[in-house]
XYZ file of C-alpha atoms in Angstrom:
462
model
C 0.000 0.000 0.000
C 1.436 3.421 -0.433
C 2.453 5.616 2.418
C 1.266 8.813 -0.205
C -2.315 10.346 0.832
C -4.031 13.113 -0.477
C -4.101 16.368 0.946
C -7.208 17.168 3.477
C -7.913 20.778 4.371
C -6.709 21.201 7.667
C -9.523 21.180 10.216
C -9.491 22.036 14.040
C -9.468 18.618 16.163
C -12.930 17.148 17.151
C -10.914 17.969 21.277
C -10.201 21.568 20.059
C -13.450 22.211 18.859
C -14.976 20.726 22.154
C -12.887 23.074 24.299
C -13.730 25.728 22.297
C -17.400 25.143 22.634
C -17.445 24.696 25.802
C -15.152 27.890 27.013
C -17.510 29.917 24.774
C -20.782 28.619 26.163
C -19.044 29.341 29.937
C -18.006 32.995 28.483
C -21.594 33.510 27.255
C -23.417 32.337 30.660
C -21.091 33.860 33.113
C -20.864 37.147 31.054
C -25.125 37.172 30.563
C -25.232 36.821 34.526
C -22.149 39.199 34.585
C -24.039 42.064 32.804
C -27.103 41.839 34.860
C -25.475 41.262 38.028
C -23.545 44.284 37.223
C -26.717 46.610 35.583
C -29.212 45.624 38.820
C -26.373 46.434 41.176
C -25.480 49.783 39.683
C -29.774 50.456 39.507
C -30.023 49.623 42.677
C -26.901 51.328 44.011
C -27.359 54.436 42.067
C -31.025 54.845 42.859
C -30.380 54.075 46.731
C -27.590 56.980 46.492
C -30.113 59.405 44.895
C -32.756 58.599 47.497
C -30.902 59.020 50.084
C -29.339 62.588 48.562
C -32.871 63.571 47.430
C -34.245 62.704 51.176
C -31.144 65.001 52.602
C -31.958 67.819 49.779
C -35.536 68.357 51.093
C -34.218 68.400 54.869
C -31.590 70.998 53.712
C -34.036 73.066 51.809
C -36.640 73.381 54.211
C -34.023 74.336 57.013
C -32.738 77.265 54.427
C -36.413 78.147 53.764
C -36.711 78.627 57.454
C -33.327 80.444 58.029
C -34.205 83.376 54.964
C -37.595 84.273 56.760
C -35.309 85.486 59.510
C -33.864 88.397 59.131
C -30.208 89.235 59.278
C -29.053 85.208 58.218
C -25.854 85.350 56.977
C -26.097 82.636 54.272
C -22.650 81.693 52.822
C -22.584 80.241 56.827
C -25.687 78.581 57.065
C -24.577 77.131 53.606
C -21.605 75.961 54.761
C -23.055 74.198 57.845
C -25.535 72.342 55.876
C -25.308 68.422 56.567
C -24.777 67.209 53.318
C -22.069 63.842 51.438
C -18.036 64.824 52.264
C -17.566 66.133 49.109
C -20.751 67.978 48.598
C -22.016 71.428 47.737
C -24.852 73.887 47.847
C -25.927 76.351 45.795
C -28.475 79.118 46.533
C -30.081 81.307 44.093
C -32.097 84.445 45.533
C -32.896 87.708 44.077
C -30.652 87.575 41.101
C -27.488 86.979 43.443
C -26.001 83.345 43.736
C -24.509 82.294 47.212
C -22.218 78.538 47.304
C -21.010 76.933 50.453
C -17.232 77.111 48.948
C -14.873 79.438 47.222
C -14.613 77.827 43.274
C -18.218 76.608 43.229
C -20.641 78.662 41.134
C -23.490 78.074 38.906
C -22.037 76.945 35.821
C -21.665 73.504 37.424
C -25.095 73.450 37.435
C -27.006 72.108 33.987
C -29.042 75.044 32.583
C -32.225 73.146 31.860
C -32.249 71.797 35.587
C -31.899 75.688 36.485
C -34.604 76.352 33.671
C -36.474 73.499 35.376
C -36.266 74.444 38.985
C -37.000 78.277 37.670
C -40.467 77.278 36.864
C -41.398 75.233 39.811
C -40.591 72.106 39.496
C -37.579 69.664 41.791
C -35.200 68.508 39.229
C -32.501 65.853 39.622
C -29.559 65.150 37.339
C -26.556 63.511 36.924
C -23.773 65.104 34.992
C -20.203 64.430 34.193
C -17.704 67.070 35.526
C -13.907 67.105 35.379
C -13.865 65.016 38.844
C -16.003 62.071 37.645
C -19.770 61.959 37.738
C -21.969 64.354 40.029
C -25.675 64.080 41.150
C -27.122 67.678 40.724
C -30.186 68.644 42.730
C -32.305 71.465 42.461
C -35.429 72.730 44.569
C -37.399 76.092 44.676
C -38.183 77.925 47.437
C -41.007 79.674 46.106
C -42.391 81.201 49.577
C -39.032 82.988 49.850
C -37.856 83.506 46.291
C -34.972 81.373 46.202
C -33.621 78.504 44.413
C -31.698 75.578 46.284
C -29.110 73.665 44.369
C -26.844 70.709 45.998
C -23.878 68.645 43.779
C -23.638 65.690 45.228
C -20.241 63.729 44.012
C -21.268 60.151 43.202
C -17.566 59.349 42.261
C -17.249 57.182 45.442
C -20.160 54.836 44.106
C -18.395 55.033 40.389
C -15.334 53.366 41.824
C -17.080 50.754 43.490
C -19.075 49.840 40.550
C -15.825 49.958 38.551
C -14.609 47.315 40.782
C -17.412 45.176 40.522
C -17.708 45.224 37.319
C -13.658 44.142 36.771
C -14.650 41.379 39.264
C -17.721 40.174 37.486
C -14.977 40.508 33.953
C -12.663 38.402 35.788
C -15.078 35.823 36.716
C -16.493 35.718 33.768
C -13.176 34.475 31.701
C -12.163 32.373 34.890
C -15.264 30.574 34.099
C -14.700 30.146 30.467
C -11.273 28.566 31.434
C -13.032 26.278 33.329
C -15.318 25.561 30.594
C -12.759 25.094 28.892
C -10.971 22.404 30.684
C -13.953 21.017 31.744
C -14.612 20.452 27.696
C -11.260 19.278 27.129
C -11.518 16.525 30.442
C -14.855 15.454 28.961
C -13.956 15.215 25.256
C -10.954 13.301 26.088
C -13.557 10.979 28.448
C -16.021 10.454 25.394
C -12.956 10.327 22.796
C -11.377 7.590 24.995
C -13.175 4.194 23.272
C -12.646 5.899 19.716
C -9.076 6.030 20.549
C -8.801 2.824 20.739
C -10.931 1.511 17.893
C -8.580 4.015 15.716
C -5.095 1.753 17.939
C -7.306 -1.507 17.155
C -7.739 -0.333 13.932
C -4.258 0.655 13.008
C -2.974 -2.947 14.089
C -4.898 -4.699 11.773
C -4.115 -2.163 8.773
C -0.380 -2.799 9.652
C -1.302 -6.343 9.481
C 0.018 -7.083 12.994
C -1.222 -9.229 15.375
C -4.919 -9.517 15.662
C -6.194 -7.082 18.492
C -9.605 -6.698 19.811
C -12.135 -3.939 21.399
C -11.951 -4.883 25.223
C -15.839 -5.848 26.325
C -15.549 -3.422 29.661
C -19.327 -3.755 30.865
C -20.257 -0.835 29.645
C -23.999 -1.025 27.908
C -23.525 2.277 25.715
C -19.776 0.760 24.094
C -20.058 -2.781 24.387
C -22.521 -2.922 21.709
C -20.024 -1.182 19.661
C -16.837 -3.001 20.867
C -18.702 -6.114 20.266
C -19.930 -5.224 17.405
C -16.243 -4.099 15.662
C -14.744 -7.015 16.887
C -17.144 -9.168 14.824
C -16.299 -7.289 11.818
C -12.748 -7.865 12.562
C -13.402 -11.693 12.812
C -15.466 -11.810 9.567
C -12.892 -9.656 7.990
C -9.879 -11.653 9.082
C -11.733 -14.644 7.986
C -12.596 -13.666 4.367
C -8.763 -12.414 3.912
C -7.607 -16.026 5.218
C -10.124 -17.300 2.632
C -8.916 -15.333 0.023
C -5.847 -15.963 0.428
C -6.043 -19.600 0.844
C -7.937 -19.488 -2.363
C -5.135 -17.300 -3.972
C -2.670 -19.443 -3.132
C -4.174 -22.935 -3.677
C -5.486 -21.676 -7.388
C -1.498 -20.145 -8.027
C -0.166 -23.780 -6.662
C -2.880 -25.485 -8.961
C -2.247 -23.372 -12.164
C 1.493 -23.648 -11.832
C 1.579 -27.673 -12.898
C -0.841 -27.443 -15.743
C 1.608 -24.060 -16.703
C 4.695 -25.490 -16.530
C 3.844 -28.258 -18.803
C 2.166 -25.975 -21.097
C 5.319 -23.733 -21.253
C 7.185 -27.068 -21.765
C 4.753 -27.787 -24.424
C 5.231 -24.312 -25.981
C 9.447 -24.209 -25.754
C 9.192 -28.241 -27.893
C 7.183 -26.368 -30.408
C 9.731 -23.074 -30.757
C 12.665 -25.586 -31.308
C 10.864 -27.121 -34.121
C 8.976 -23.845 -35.786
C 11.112 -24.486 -38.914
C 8.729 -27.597 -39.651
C 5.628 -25.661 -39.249
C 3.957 -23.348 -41.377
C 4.178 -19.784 -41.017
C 0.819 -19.343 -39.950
C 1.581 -21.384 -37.027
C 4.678 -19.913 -36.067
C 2.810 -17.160 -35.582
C -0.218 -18.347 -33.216
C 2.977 -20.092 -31.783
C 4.713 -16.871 -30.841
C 1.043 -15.851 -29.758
C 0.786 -18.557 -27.344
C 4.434 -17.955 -25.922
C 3.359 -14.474 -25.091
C 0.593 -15.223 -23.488
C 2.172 -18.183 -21.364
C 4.721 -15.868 -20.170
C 2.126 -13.327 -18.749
C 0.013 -16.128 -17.272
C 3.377 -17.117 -15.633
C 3.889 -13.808 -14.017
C 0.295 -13.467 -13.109
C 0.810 -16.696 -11.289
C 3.638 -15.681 -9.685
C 2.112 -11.821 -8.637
C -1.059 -13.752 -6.828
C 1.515 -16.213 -5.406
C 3.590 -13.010 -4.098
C 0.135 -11.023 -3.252
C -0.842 -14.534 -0.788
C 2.178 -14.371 1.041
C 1.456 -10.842 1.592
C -2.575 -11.232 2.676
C -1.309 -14.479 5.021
C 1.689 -12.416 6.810
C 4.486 -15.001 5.651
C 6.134 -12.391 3.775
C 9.705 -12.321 4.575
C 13.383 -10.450 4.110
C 16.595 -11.986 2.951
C 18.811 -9.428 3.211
C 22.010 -8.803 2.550
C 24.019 -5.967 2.005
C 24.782 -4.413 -1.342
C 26.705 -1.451 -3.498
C 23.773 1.252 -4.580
C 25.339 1.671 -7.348
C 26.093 -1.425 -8.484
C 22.956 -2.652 -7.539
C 20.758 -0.271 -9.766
C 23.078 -0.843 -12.727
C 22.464 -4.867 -12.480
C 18.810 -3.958 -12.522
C 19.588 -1.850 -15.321
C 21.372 -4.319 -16.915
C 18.865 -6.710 -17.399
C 16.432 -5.046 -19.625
C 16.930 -1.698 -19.953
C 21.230 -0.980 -19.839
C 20.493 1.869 -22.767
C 18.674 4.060 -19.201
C 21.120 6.494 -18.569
C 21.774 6.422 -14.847
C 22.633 9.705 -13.048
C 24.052 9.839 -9.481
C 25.277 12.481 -7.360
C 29.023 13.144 -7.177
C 30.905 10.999 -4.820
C 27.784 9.191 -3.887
C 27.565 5.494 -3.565
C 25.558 4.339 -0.316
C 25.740 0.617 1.098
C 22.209 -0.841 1.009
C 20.953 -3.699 3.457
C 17.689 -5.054 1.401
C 16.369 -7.959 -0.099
C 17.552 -7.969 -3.442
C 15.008 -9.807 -5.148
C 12.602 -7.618 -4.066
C 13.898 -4.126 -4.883
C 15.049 -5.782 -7.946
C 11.459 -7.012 -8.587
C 9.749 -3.406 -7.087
C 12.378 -1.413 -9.586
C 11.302 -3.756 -12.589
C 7.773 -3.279 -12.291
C 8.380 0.762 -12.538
C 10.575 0.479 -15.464
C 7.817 -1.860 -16.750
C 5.094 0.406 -15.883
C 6.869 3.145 -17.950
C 7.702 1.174 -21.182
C 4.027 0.076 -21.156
C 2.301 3.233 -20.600
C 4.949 6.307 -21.169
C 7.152 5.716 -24.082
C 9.731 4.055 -21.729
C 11.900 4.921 -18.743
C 14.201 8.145 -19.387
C 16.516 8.329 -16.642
C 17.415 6.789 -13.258
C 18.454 8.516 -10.444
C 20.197 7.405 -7.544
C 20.400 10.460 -4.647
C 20.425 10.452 -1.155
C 17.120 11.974 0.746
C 16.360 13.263 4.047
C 17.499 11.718 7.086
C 20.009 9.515 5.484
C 17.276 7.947 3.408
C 18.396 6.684 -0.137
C 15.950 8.065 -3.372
C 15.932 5.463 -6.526
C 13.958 7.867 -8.996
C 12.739 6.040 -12.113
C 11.482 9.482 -14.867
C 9.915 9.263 -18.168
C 8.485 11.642 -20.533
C 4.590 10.060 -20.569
C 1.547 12.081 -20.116
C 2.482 11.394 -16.638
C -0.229 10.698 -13.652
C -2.993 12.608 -12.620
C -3.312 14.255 -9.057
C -6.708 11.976 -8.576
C -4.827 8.477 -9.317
C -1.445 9.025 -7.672
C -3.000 6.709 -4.227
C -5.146 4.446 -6.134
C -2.413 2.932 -8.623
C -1.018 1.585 -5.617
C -3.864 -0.559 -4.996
C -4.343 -3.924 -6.332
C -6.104 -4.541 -9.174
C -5.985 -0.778 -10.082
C -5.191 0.017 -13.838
C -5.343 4.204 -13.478
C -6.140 5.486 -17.124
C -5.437 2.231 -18.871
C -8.998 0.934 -17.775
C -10.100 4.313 -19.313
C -8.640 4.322 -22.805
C -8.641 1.383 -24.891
C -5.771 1.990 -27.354
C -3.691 1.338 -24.191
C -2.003 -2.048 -22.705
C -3.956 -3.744 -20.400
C -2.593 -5.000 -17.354
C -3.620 -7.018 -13.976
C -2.916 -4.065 -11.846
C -0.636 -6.489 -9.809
C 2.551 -4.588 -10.503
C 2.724 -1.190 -8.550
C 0.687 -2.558 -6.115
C 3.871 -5.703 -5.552
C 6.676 -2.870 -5.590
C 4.563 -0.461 -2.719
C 4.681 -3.714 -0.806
C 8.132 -4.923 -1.487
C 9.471 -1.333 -0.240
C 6.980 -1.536 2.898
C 8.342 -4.218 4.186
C 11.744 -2.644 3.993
C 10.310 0.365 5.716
C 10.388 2.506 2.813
C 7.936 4.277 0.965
C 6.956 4.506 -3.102
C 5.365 7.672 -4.206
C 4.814 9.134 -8.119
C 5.148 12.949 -8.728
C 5.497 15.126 -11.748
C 9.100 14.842 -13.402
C 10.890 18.199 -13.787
C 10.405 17.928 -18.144
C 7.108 16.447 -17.827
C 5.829 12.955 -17.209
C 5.941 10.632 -14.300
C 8.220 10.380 -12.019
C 8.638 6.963 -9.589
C 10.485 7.405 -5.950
C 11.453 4.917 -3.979
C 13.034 5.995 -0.875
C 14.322 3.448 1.761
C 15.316 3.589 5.213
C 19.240 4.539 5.813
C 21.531 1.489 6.372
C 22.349 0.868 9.959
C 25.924 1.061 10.848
């Protein structure tokens, strides 16, 4: 199988997304309650204040009212000696002349529709912003002795306090969506738990090591699924034995009746000069077709081995360079082969099947691209050692670069008729060969167009 997978958009983890969720949902509830913790308080606090300053206001007023039907009351005294907050002052309008209980206050800290306001009759309150923070400005006539009272009471005591709260009620609100968010993350990891290990069972059987199983822990909402996944795993081990049994026994059956008919077919080429032409012909037909059935034979035998987990390494070490060149050799010594200067690594493989996964590329390419161009031999990352088969084909779409991996995949050839047809056996043999080294096999686009092959293995231990 090859280790190359298609790139996925990169998504936030199913844990991530969880946490997130949950730290939000905290944020939104403790900041809701936050806001009208915060809004009742400061109605409540504000309102109380204003009360209470109104209540003192009247008391005030009426003892001024009082003081100006006597005559001879000096009032910037009985101003200052009103009872009203620590940092409070009065104002008293009469007769066109303005009176304050302290040098620097006058009447333009007073708003002029609350003068306009308490000018026609009517107790006013408002609060206004001044260069000190906010103050509560009251006003109340004093119609039976033609005045106008006016106190500024500085709420800037009660601002501060509500600032406070409010930070508070901020803090507690994002403490709580940290806790929400752990608390998402601790549960997510909880519920995510069993999935983890379906995705560790399911790994070990995709790796084709030993057969694992879903532990049965007692619980009713995953034991149905536990039990459940194991069964598929038993029915799915048991149809792979089966096919594989049935690979192997029909390979082993079709190899005697083969043999003698490739016997049968080698008595006939040594005496072709006796037969017509017409026969040499279906002759050289048959021969062809023999030799294919033979390797088809051979693939399913190879493909058994795999599927029953008797596949094996004999290796032994060998010169890179002299080991691609004898592949080379063999059928295709006209492939120029390029390697980097001074390079020549030591490989520890089986040599039978790199020789077997580099045939089936060069194959591949003389079947379905025109024929190999070049070989490379270069080392990769990490030490790892790059065998790069090119050729100048129409090369292999983005779409088909996993599947032609797979057995009994034929990419485009199913797709266009004038082209060879194959078993799909042959990429899918080298991905495994070079798996089982602990390499990997991937097809990209060749710097002058067409395909190009990798095979990268594992660096030799020293």
């Amino acid at each position: 199988m090859s280790t190359w997978r298609q790139r996925r958009p990169l998504r936030v983890p199913l844990r991530v997304r969880a946490m997130l969720a949950f730290g939000l949902v905290s944020l939104v509830l403790a900041g809701t309650l936050a806001i009208i913790t915060f809004t009742l308080v400061r109605t409540w606090t504000v309102e109380d204040r204003e009360d209470a300053a109104m209540a003192q206001a009247y008391t005030n007023a009426r003892l001024v009212r009082t003081r100006l039907r006597a005559p001879g009351t000096d009032l910037p005294e009985l101003l200052s000696g009103l009872q009203v907050s620590s940092s409070g002052e009065v104002l008293l309008e009469q007769g066109g002349l303005w009176y304050a209980s302290a040098v620097g206050v006058d009447r333009s800290a007073l708003p002029s529709g609350l003068r306009d306001t308490v000018a026609d009759g009517h107790v006013a309150r408002q609060i206004t912003m001044t260069s000190t923070g906010p103050d509560l400005v009251i006003g109340i006539p004093l119609p039976q002795v033609g005045a106008r009272y006016f106190e500024l009471v500085d709420l800037g005591d009660t601002e501060t306090t509500l600032q406070t709260l409010g930070r508070s009620l901020a803090v507690g609100a994002i403490a709580a969506a940290l806790i929400g968010a752990l608390t998402g993350a601790a549960v997510t990891g909880r519920v995510l738990r069993p999935l983890r290990r379906v995705s560790a069972v399911a790994q070990q059987v995709r790796e084709g090591g030993p057969s694992a199983r879903l532990e049965v822990v007692g619980d009713p909402d995953l034991d149905p699924l536990s039990e459940s996944f194991n069964g598929m795993l038993d029915e799915l081990e048991e149809r792979t034995r089966r096919e594989a049994r049935f690979a192997s026994d029909v390979s082993h059956d079709l190899r005697g009746p083969l043999t003698a008919l490739s016997a049968a077919v080698s008595v006939v080429n040594r005496r072709r000069d006796q037969l017509p032409e017409e026969a040499g012909e279906a002759i050289d037909a048959l021969d062809e077709q023999v030799v294919a059935f033979n390797r088809l034979v051979l693939d399913l035998l190879e493909i058994s081995r795999f599927e029953a987990g008797t596949a094996s390494l004999e290796t032994r070490e060998v010169g890179g360079i002299e080991f691609v060149r004898a592949v080379l050799g063999e059928s295709h010594s006209d492939v120029p082969l390029s390697v980097a200067p001074g390079y020549d690594p030591r490989l520890v493989v089986d040599p039978r099947r790199i020789r077997q996964a580099m045939g089936n590329l060069l194959e591949n390419a003389d079947r379905y691209a025109g024929g190999p161009t070049r070989v490379i031999l270069e080392p990769g990352s990490e030490g790892r050692v790059r065998i790069v088969v090119d050729d100048t084909g129409p090369g292999v779409a983005p779409e088909d670069r996993d599947a032609i991996f797979n057995r009994y995949e034929r990419g485009r050839a199913h797709r266009d008729p004038d082209l060879p047809k194959g078993t799909g056996l042959g990429l899918a043999l080298s991905a495994q060969h070079v798996s089982l080294h602990g390499g990997t096999i991937t097809v990209e686009d060749a710097p002058g167009g067409g395909a190009r092959f990798v095979i990268e293995l594992p660096p030799t231990p020293t």
